[in-house]
Tab-separated table of C-alpha atoms in Angstrom:
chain	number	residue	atom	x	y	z
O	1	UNK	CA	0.000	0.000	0.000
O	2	UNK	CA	1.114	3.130	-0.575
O	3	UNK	CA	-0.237	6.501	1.140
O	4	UNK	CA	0.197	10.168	-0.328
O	5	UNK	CA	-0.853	13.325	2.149
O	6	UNK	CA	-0.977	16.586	0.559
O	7	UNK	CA	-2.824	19.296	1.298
O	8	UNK	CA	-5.153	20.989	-1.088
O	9	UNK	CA	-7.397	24.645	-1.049
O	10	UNK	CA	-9.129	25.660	1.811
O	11	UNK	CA	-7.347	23.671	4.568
O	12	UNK	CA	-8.348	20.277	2.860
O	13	UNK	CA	-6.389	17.933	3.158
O	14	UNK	CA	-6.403	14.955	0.290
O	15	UNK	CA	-5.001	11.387	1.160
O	16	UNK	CA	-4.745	8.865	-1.455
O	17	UNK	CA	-4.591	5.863	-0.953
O	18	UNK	CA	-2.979	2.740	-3.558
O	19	UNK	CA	-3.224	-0.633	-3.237
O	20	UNK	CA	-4.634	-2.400	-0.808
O	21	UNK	CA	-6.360	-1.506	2.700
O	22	UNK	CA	-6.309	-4.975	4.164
O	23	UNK	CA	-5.348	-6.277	8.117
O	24	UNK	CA	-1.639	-6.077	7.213
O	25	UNK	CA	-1.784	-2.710	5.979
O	26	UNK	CA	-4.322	-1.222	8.107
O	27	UNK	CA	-2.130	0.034	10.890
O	28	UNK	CA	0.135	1.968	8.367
O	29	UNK	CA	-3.022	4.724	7.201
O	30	UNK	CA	-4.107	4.669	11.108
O	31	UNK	CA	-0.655	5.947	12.167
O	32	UNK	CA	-0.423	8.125	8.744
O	33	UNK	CA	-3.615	9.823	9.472
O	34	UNK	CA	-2.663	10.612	13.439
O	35	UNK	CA	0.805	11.843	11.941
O	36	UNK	CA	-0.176	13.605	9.329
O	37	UNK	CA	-3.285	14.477	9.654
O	38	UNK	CA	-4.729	15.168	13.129
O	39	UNK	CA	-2.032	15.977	15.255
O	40	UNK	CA	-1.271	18.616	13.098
O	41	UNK	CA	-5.612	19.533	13.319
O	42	UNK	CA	-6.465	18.412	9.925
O	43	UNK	CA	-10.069	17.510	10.192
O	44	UNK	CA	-11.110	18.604	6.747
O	45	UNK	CA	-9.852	14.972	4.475
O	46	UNK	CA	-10.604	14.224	1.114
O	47	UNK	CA	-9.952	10.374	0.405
O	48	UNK	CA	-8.484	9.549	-2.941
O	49	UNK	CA	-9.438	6.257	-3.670
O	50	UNK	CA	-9.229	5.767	-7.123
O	51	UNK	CA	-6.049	3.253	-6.921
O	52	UNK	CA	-7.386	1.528	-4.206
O	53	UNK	CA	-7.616	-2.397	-5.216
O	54	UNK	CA	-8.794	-3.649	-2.182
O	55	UNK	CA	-10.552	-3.002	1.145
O	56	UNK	CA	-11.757	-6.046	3.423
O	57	UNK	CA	-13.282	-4.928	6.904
O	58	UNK	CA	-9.967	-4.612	8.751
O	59	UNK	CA	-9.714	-1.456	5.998
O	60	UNK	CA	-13.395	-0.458	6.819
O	61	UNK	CA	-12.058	0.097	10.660
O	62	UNK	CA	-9.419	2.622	10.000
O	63	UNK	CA	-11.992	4.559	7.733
O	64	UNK	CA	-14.915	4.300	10.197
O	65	UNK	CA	-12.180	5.772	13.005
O	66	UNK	CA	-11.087	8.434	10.775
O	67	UNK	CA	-14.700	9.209	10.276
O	68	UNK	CA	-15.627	9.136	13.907
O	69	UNK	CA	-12.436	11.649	14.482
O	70	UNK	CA	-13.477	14.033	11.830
O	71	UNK	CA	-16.897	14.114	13.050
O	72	UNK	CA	-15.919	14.394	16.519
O	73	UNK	CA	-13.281	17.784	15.425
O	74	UNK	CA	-16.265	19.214	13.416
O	75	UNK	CA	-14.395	18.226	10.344
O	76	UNK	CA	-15.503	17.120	7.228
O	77	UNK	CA	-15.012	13.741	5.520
O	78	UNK	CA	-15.343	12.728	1.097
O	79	UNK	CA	-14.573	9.765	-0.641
O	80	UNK	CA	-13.780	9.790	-4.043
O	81	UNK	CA	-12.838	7.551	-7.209
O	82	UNK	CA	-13.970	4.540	-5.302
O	83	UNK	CA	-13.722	1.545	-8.249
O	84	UNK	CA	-16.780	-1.152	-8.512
O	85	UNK	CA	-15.234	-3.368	-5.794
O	86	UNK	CA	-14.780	-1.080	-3.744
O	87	UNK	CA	-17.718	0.787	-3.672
O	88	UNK	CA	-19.567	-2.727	-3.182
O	89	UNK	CA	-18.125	-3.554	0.155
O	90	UNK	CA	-19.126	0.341	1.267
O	91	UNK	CA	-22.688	-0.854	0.309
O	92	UNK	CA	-22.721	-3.805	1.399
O	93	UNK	CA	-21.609	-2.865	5.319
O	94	UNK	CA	-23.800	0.190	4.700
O	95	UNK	CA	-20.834	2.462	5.334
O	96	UNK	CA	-22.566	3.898	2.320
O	97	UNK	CA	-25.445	5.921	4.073
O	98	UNK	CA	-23.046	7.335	6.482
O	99	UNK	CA	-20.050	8.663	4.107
O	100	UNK	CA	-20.170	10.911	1.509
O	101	UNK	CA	-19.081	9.343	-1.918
O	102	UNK	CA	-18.836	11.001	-4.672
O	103	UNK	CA	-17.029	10.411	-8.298
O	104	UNK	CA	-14.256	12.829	-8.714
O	105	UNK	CA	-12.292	15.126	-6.640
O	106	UNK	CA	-14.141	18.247	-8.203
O	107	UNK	CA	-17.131	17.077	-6.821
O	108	UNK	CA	-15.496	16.030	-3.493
O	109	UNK	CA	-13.887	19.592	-3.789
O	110	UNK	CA	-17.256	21.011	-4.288
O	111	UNK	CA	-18.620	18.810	-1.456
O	112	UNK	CA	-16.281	20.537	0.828
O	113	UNK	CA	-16.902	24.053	0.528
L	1	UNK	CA	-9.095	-27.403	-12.347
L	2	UNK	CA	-5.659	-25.618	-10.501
L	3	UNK	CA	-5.288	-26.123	-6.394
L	4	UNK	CA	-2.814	-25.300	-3.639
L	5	UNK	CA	-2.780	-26.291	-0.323
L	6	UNK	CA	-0.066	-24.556	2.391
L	7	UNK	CA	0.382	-24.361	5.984
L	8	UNK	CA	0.864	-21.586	7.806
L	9	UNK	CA	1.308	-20.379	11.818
L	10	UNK	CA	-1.650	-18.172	13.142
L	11	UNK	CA	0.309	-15.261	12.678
L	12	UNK	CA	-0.878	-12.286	10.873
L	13	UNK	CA	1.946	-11.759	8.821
L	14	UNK	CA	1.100	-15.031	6.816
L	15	UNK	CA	-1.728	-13.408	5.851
L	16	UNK	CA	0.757	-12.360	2.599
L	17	UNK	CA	1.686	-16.104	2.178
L	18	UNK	CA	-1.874	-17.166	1.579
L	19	UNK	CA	-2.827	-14.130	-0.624
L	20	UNK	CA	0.497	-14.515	-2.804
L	21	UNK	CA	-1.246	-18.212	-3.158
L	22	UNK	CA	-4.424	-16.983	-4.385
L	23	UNK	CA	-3.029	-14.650	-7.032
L	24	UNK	CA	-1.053	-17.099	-8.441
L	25	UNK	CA	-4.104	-19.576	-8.802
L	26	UNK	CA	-6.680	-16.658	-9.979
L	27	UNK	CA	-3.730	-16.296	-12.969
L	28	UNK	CA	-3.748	-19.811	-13.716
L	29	UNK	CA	-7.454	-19.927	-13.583
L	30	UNK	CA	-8.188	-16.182	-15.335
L	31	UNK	CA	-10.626	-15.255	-12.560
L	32	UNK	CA	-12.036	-11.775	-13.359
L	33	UNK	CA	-11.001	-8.982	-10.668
L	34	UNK	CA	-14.239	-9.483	-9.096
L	35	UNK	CA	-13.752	-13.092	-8.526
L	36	UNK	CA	-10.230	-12.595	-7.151
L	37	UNK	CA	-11.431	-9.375	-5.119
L	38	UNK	CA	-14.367	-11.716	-3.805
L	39	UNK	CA	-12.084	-15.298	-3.186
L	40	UNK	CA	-9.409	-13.159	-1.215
L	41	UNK	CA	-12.166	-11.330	0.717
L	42	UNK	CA	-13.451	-14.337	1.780
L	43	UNK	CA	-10.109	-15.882	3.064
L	44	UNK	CA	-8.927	-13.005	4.358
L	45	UNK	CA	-12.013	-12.422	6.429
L	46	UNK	CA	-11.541	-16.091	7.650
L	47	UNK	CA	-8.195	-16.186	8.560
L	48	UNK	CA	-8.519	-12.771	10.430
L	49	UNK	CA	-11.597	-14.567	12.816
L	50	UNK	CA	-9.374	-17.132	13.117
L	51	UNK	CA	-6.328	-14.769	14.153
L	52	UNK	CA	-8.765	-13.152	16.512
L	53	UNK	CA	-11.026	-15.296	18.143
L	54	UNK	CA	-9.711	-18.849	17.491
L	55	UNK	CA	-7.172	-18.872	20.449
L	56	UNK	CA	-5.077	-21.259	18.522
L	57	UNK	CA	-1.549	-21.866	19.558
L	58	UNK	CA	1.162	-19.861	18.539
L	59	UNK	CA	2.864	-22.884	17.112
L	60	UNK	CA	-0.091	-24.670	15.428
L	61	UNK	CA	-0.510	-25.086	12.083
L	62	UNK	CA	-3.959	-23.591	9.877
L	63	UNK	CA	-3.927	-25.727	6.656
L	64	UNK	CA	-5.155	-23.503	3.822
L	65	UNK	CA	-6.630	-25.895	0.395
L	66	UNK	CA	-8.308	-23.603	-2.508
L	67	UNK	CA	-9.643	-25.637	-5.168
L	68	UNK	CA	-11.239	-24.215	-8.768
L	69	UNK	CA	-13.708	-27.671	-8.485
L	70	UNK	CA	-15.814	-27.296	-11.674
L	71	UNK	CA	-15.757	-24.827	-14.241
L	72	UNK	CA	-17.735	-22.095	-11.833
L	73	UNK	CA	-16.804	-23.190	-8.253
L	74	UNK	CA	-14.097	-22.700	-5.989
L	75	UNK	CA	-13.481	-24.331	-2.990
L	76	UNK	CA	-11.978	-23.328	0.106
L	77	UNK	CA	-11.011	-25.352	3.000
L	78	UNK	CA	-9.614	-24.127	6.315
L	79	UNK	CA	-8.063	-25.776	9.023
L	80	UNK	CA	-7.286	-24.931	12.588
L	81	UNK	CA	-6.712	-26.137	15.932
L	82	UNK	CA	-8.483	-23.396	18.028
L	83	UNK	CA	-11.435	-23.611	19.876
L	84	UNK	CA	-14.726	-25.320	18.501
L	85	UNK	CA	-16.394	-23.057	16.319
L	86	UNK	CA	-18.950	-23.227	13.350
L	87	UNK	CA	-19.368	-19.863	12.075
L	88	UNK	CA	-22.312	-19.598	10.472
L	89	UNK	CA	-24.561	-21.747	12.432
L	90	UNK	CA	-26.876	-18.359	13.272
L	91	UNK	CA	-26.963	-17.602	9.803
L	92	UNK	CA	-26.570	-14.251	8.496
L	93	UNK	CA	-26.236	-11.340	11.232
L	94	UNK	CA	-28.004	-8.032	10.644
L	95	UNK	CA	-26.004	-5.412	9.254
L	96	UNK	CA	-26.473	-3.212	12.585
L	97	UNK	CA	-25.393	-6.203	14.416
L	98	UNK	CA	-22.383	-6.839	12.179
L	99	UNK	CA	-21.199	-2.993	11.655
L	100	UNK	CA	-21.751	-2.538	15.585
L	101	UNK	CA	-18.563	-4.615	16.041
L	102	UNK	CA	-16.423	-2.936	13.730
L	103	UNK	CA	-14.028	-0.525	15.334
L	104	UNK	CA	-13.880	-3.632	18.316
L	105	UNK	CA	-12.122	-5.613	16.334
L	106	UNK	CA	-14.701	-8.149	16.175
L	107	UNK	CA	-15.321	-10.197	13.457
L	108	UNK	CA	-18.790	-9.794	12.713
L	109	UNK	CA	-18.963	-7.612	9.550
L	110	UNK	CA	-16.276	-10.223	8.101
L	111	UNK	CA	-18.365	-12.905	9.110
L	112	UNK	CA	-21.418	-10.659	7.590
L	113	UNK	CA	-19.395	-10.453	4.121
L	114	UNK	CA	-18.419	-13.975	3.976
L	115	UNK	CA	-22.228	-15.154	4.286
L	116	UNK	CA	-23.014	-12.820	1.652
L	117	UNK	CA	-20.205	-13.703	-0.671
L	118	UNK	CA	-20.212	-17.734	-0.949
L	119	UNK	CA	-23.022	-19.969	-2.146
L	120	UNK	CA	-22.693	-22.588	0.348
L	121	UNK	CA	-20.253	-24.141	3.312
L	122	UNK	CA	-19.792	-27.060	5.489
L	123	UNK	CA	-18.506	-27.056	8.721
L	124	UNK	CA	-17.114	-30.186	11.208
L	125	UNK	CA	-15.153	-30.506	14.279
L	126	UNK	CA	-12.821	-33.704	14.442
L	127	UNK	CA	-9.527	-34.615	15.830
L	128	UNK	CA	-9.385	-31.648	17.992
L	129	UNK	CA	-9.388	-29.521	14.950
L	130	UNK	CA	-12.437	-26.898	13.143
L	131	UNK	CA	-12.528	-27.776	9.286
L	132	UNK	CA	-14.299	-24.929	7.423
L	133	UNK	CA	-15.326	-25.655	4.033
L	134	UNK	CA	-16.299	-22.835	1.968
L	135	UNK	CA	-18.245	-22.252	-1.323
L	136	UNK	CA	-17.949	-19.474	-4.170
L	137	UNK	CA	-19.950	-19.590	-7.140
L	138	UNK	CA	-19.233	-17.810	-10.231
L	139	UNK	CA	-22.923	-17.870	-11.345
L	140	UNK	CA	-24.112	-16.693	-7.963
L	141	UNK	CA	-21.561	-13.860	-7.996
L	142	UNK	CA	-22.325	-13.015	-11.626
L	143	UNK	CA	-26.282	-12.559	-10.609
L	144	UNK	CA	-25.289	-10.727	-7.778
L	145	UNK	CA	-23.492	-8.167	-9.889
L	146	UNK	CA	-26.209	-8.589	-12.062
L	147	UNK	CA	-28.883	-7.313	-9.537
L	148	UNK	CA	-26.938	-4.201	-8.826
């Protein structure tokens, strides 16, 4: 898996994420997002999912935390680029009704404002 | 029809050994990426409830056996010595019950996506040992893409 953090208009922040959020590589976003993301107060994240293979339910955990910190901070959380696969397993846990997905990072952009 | 069969310690890091495995088989048998996304979901779920709630001994052994059967089913049978458990004896869970779980590192929304992944399983105790037999269908997976 590989993790990029960069930080976008408006004190977004966008982390995309490649490869494969599985229970191996589950710990390595967790500690990226406290590092990165809210011990420096970044509660406004933009997932960029669009190279994202795989997610199993050990994967689901680290998003449903990061979702449950945003929340928490008043923050604001988007997914976006999510492939068929992917998006399935959001549905299928129903982690669909509680995050915002949406297609492209205009419209998670957009979401934001 | 392609198999392998491995043994491995109930360690997380041989998580990597089995999914290396499955790869491998899904190019010999030119699974589509749903098929391989939906076989390694499957085992992956498994051998995490196993990791976590199987109390198994560090130094026994889970035998791992994935079999492409017939043209449209693949089996997969795991092994392990931890304590007696048939997991889908209550059938499926709700999804409240499942998702409840989640950030408790439970295993009930894997459990939750197995059941709704394979077509069938079969389950025994014997020897001291849980044998978990489980059941993907290509044609069952291809209607449930299908529906959506």
């Amino acid at each position: 898996m590989d993790i990029q953090v960069m930080s976008l208009e408006k004190d977004i922040t966008e982390i995309q994420v490649n490869g494969r959020l599985d229970g191996i590589t589950m710990p390595e976003l967790e500690q990226r997002l406290e590092v990165d993301c809210f011990r420096e107060q970044k509660f406004r994240l933009a997932f960029n999912l669009e190279k994202l293979d795989y997610i199993s339910s050990a994967g689901l955990r680290v998003m449903l935390l990061a979702l449950k910190k945003t929340t928490a901070m008043k923050g604001k959380l988007v997914l976006f680029g999510l492939n068929s696969s992917v998006h399935e397993i959001f549905k299928l846990s129903g982690f669909s009704s509680i995050y915002t997905i949406v297609s492209t990072r205009e419209e998670a952009l957009a979401t934001m404002q | 029809m392609a198999s392998f069969s491995l043994k491995v310690l109930p360690l997380l890091s041989q998580w990597n050994i089995i999914r290396e495995q499955l790869e491998q088989l899904a190019i010999k048998e030119c699974w589509t990426d749903k098929q391989i996304f939906d076989i390694i979901l499957i085992c992956e779920e498994w051998f995490m409830n196993v990791l976590e709630h199987g109390q198994c001994d560090a130094a026994s052994e889970i035998v791992v056996e994935v079999e492409h059967v017939e043209c449209k089913t693949v089996k997969m049978l795991f092994s392990d010595a931890g304590i007696p458990f048939s997991p889908f004896e209550k059938g499926t869970p709700a999804l409240a019950e499942a998702t409840a779980s989640v950030d408790q590192r439970l295993g009930g929304l894997g459990i939750y996506f197995i059941q709704n992944k394979i077509s069938g399983y079969e389950y025994r105790y014997r020897d001291g040992r849980n044998y978990v037999t489980m059941f993907y269908s290509f044609d069952a997976a291809d209607e449930e893409g299908g529906k959506k």
